[in-house]
Short mmCIF file of C-alpha atoms and ligand atoms in Angstrom, two decimals:
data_model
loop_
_atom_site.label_atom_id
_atom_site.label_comp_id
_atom_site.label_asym_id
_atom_site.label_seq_id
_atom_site.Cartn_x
_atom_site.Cartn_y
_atom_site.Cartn_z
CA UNK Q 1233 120.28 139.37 112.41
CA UNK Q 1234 121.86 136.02 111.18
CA UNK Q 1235 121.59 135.38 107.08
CA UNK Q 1236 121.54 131.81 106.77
CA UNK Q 1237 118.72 128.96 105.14
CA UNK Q 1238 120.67 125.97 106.40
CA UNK Q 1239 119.39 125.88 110.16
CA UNK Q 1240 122.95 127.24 111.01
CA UNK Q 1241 120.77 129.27 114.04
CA UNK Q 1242 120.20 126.44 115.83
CA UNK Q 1243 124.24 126.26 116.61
CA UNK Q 1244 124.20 130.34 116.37
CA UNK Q 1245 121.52 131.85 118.13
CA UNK Q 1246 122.47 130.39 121.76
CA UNK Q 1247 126.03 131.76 121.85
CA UNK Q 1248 124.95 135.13 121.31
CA UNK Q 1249 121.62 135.12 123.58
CA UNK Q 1250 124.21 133.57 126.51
CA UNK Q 1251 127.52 134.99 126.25
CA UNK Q 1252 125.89 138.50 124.98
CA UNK Q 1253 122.63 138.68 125.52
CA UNK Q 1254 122.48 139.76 121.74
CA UNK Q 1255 118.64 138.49 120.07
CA UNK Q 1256 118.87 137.20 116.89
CA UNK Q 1257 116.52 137.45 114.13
CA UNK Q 1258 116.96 134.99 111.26
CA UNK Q 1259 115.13 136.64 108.04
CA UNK Q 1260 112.98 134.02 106.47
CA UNK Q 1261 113.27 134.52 102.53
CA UNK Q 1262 117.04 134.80 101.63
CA UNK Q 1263 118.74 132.75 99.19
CA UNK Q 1264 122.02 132.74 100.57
CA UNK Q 1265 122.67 129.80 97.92
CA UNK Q 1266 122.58 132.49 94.92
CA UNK Q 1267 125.98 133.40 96.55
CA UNK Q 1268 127.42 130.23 95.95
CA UNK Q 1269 126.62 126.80 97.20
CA UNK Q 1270 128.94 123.80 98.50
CA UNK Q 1271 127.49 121.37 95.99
CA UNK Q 1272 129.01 123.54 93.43
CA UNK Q 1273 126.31 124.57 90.84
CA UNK Q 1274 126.82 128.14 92.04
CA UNK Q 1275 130.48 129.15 91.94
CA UNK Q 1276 131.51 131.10 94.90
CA UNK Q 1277 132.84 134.64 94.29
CA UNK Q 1278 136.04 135.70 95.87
CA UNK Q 1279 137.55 134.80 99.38
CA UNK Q 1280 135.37 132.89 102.03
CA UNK Q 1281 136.05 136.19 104.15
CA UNK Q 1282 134.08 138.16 101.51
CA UNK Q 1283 131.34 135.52 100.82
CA UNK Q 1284 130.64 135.65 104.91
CA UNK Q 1285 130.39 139.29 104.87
CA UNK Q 1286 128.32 139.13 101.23
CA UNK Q 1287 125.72 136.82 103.04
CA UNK Q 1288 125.36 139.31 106.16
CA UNK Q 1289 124.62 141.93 103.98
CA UNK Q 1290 122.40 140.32 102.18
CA UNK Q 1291 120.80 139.65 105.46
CA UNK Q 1292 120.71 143.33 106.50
CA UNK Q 1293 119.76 144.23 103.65
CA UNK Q 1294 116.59 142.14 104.15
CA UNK Q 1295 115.85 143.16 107.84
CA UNK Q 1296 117.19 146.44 107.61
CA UNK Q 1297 119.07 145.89 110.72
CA UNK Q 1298 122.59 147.60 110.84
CA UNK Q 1299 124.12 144.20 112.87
CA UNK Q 1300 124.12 141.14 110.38
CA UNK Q 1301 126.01 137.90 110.97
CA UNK Q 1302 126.70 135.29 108.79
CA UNK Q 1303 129.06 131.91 108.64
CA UNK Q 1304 131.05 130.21 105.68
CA UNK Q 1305 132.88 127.22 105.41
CA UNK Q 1306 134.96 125.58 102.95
CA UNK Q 1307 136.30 122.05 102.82
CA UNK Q 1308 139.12 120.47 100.62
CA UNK Q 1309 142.47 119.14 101.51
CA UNK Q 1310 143.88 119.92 105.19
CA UNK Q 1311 145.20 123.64 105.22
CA UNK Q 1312 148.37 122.07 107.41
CA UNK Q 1313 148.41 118.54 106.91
CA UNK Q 1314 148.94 116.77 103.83
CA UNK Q 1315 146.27 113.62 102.71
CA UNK Q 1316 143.68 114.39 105.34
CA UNK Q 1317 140.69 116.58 104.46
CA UNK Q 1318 140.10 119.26 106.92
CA UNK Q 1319 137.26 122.10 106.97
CA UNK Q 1320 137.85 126.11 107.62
CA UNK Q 1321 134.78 127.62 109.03
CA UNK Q 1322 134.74 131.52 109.17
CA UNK Q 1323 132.18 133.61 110.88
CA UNK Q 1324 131.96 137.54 110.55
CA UNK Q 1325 129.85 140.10 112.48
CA UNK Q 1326 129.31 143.20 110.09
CA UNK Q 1327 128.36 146.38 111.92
CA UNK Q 1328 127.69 149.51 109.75
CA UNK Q 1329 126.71 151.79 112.88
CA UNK Q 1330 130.10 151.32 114.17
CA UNK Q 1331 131.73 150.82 110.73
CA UNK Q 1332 133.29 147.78 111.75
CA UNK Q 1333 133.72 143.75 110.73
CA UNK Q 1334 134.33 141.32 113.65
CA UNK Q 1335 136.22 137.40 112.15
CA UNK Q 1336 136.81 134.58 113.92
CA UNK Q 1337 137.81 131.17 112.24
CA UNK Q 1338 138.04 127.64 113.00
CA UNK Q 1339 140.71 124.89 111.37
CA UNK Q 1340 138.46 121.30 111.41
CA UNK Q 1341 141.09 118.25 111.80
CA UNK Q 1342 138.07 115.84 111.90
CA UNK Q 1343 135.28 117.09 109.75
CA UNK Q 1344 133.08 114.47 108.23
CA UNK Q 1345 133.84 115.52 104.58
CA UNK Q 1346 134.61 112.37 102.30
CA UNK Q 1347 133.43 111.24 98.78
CA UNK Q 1348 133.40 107.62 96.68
CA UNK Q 1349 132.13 106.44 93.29
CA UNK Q 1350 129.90 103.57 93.28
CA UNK Q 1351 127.42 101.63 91.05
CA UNK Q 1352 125.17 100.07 93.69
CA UNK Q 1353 124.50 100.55 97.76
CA UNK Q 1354 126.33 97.23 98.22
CA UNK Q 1355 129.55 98.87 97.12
CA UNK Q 1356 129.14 101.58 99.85
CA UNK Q 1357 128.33 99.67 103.18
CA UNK Q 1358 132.38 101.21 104.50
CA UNK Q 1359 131.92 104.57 103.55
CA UNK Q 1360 128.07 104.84 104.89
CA UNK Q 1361 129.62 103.32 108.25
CA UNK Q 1362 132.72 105.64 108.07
CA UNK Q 1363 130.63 109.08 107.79
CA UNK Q 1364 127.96 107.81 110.07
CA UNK Q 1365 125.45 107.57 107.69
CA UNK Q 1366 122.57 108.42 108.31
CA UNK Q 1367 123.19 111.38 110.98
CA UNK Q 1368 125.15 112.76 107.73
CA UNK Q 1369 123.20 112.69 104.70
CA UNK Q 1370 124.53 112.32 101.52
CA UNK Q 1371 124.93 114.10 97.96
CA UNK Q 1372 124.41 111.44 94.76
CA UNK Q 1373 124.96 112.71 91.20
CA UNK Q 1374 126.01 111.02 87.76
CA UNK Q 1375 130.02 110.46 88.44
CA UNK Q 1376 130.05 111.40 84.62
CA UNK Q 1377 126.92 113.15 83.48
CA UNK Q 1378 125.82 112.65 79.93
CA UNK Q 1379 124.74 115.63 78.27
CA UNK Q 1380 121.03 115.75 79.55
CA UNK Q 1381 119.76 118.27 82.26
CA UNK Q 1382 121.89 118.44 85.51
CA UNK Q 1383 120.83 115.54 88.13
CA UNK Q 1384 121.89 116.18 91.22
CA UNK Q 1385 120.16 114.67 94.73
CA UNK Q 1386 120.70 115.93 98.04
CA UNK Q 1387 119.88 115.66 101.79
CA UNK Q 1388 119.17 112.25 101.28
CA UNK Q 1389 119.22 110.02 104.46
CA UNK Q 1390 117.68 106.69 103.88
CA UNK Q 1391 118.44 103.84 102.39
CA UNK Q 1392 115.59 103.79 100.29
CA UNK Q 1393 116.09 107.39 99.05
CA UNK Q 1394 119.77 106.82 98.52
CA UNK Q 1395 119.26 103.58 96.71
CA UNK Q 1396 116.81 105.57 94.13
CA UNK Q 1397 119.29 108.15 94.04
CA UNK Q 1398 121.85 106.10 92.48
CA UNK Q 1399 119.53 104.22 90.65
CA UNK Q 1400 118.30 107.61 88.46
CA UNK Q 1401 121.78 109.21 88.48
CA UNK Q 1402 123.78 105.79 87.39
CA UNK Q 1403 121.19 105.45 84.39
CA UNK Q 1404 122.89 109.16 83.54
CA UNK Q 1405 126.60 108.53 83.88
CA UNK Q 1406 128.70 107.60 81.16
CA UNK Q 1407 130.57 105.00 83.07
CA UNK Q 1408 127.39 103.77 84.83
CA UNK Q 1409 128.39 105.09 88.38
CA UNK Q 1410 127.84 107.28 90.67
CA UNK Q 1411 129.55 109.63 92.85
CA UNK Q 1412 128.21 110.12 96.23
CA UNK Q 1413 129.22 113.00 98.95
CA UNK Q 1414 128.79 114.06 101.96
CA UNK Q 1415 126.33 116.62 101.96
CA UNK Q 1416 128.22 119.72 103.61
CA UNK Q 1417 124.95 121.80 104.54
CA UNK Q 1418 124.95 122.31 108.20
CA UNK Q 1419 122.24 121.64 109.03
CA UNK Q 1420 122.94 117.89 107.04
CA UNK Q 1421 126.04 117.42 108.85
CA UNK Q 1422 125.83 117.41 112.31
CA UNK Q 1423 129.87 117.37 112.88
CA UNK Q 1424 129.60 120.72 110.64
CA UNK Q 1425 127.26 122.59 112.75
CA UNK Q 1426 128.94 121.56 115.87
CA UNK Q 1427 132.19 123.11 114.43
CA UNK Q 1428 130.20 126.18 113.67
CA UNK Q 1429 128.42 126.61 117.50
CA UNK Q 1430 132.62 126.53 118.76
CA UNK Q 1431 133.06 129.31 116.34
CA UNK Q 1432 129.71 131.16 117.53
CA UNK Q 1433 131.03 131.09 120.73
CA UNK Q 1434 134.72 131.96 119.87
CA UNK Q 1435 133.77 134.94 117.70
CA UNK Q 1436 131.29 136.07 121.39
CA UNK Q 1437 134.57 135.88 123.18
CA UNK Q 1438 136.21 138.07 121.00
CA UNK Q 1439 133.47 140.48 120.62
CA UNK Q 1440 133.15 140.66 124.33
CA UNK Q 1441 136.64 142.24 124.27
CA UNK Q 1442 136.93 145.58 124.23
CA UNK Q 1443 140.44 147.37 122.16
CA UNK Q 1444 142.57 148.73 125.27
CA UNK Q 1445 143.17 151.91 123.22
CA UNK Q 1446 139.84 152.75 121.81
CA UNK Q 1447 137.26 150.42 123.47
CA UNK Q 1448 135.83 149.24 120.67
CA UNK Q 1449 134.48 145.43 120.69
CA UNK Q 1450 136.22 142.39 118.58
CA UNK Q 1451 140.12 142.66 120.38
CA UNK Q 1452 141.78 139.47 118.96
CA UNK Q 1453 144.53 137.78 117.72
CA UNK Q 1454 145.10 138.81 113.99
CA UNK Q 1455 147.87 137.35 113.51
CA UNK Q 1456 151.32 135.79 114.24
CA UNK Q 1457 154.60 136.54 113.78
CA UNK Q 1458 157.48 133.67 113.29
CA UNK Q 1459 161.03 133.49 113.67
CA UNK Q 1460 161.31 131.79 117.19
CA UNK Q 1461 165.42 132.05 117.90
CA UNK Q 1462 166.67 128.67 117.48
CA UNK Q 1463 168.26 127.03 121.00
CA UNK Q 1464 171.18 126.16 119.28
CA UNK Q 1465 172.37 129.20 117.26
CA UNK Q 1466 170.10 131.97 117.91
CA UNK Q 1467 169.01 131.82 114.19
CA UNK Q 1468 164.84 132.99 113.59
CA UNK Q 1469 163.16 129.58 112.98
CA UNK Q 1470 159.99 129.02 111.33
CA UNK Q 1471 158.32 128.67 114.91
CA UNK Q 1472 155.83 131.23 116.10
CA UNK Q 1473 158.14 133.95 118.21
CA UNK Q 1474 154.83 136.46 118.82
CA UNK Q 1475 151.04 136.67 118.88
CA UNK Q 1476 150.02 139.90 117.29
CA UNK Q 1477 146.65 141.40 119.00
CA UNK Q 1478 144.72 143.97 116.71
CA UNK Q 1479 141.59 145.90 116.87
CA UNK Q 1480 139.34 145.79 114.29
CA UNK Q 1481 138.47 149.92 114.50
CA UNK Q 1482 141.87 151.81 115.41
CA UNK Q 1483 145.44 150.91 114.15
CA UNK Q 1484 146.21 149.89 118.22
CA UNK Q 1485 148.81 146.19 117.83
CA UNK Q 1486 150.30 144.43 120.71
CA UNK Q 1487 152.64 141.31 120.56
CA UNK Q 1488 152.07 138.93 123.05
CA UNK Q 1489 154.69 136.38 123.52
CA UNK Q 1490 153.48 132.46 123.01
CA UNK Q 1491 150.95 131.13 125.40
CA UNK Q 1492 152.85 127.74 126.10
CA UNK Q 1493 155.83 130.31 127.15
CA UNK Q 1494 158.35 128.78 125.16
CA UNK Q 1495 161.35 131.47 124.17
CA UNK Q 1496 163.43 129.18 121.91
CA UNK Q 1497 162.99 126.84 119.17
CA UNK Q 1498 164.23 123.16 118.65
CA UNK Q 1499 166.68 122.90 116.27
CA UNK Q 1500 164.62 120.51 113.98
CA UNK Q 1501 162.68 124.04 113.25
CA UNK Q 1502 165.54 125.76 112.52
CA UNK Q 1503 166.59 126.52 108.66
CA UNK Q 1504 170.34 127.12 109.71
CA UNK Q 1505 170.47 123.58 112.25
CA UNK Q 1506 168.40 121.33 110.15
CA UNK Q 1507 168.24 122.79 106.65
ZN1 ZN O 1279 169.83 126.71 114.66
ZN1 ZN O 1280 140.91 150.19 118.94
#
């Protein structure tokens, strides 16, 4: 069971048929938008962890399956990098017969997520070019709405479509402009639901992995733990020392040193060498 209304299957459904020979059912008639939507009419509740696990119950809920999975993403500033945008996508596999949640999440460096204010489509020929318009349609909306009813138009990708757009919502802005998005529905961003059929198939991966103590499925990485010693002085730097492996059922944790095998840190990381 998959809750979704954005076409987020079609980057879904194959990871779990191939890599688990799980079928998917995707329940026609649910709103996931009533639990928040990225255009913002609908504030989200609470962490994206809980709206992913909100939507698969709403899913189950619907099928009255006891297996219900269900993506969320959320796109601002870079979590790591300062002045680029970047995208977290989070997928979660509730299972109330085995009283357990499976997460897996993604970091986007290079999502297609940008915005600009405009009166007229000759001031947007750069930005249509630069999110590969029309692949990725766009969002248009008064870039100050007067007091009337909201106007907001989405999934739009032609030219004619976008040049009405901003016709209608310019006539509604205070400062005669408009401000046009990227429309962040997956199924509307094809960089988006590529990022989220990576995830699919990460979040298989971990679900094929069974907890060495208890056996049950979804052993991962949970965390990490810093404090690399420094190659100068020994000192805990703010590199990653461990990988922590968790199970999602028993209290079984493992620390696994660093992939890349590296046992010290360069100074430049460390707080006491380079403060
Ligand atoms: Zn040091
Ligand atoms: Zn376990």
């Amino acid at each position: 069971m998959l809750a979704t209304m954005h076409g987020k299957e079609a980057a879904i459904v194959p990871a779990f048929q191939e890599r688990l020979e799980l079928t998917v059912e995707t329940p026609s008639a649910i709103d996931t938008d009533a639990l928040g939507t990225f255009t913002g009419e609908i504030p989200r509740a609470g962490t994206i962890r809980e709206a992913a696990i909100a939507k698969a119950r709403l899913g189950m809920a619907a099928t009255g399956l006891s297996i219900g999975i269900a993506s969320e993403g959320s796109y601002g500033p870079h979590p790591h990098v300062p002045f680029i945008p970047g995208g977290v996508e989070l997928m979660v596999l509730v299972d109330d017969g085995r009283g357990i949640v499976v997460s897996e999440y993604l970091i986007d460096d290079a999502p297609v997520y940008e915005h600009v204010v405009a009166a007229e489509i000759g001031d947007l020929r750069t930005f249509l070019d630069h999110i590969r318009f029309p692949d990725h349609a766009v969002i248009v909306r008064p870039h100050e709405p007067d007091d009337g009813s909201v106007l907001i138009h989405k999934g739009l990708r032609t030219a004619e479509a976008l040049e009405s757009a901003l016709e209608t919502s310019t006539l509604r802005s205070r400062d005669n402009r408009a401000l046009i998005q990227t429309d962040m529905r997956a199924h509307m961003n094809p960089t988006r639901m590529a990022s989220i059929g990576r995830l699919a198939r990460a979040l298989c991966d971990r679900l094929a992995t069974p907890c060495p103590a208890c056996g049950a499925p979804g052993y991962g990485q949970i965390d990490v733990e810093t404090g690399l010693p420094c190659e100068w002085c020994g000192a805990p730097s703010i590199m990653v020392r461990y990988q922590i492996f968790g199970c999602v059922a028993c209290e079984f944790r493992e620390m696994r040193p660093r992939p890349d095998g590296r046992t010290h840190a360069d100074p430049g990381h460390c707080p006491e060498c380079n403060p």
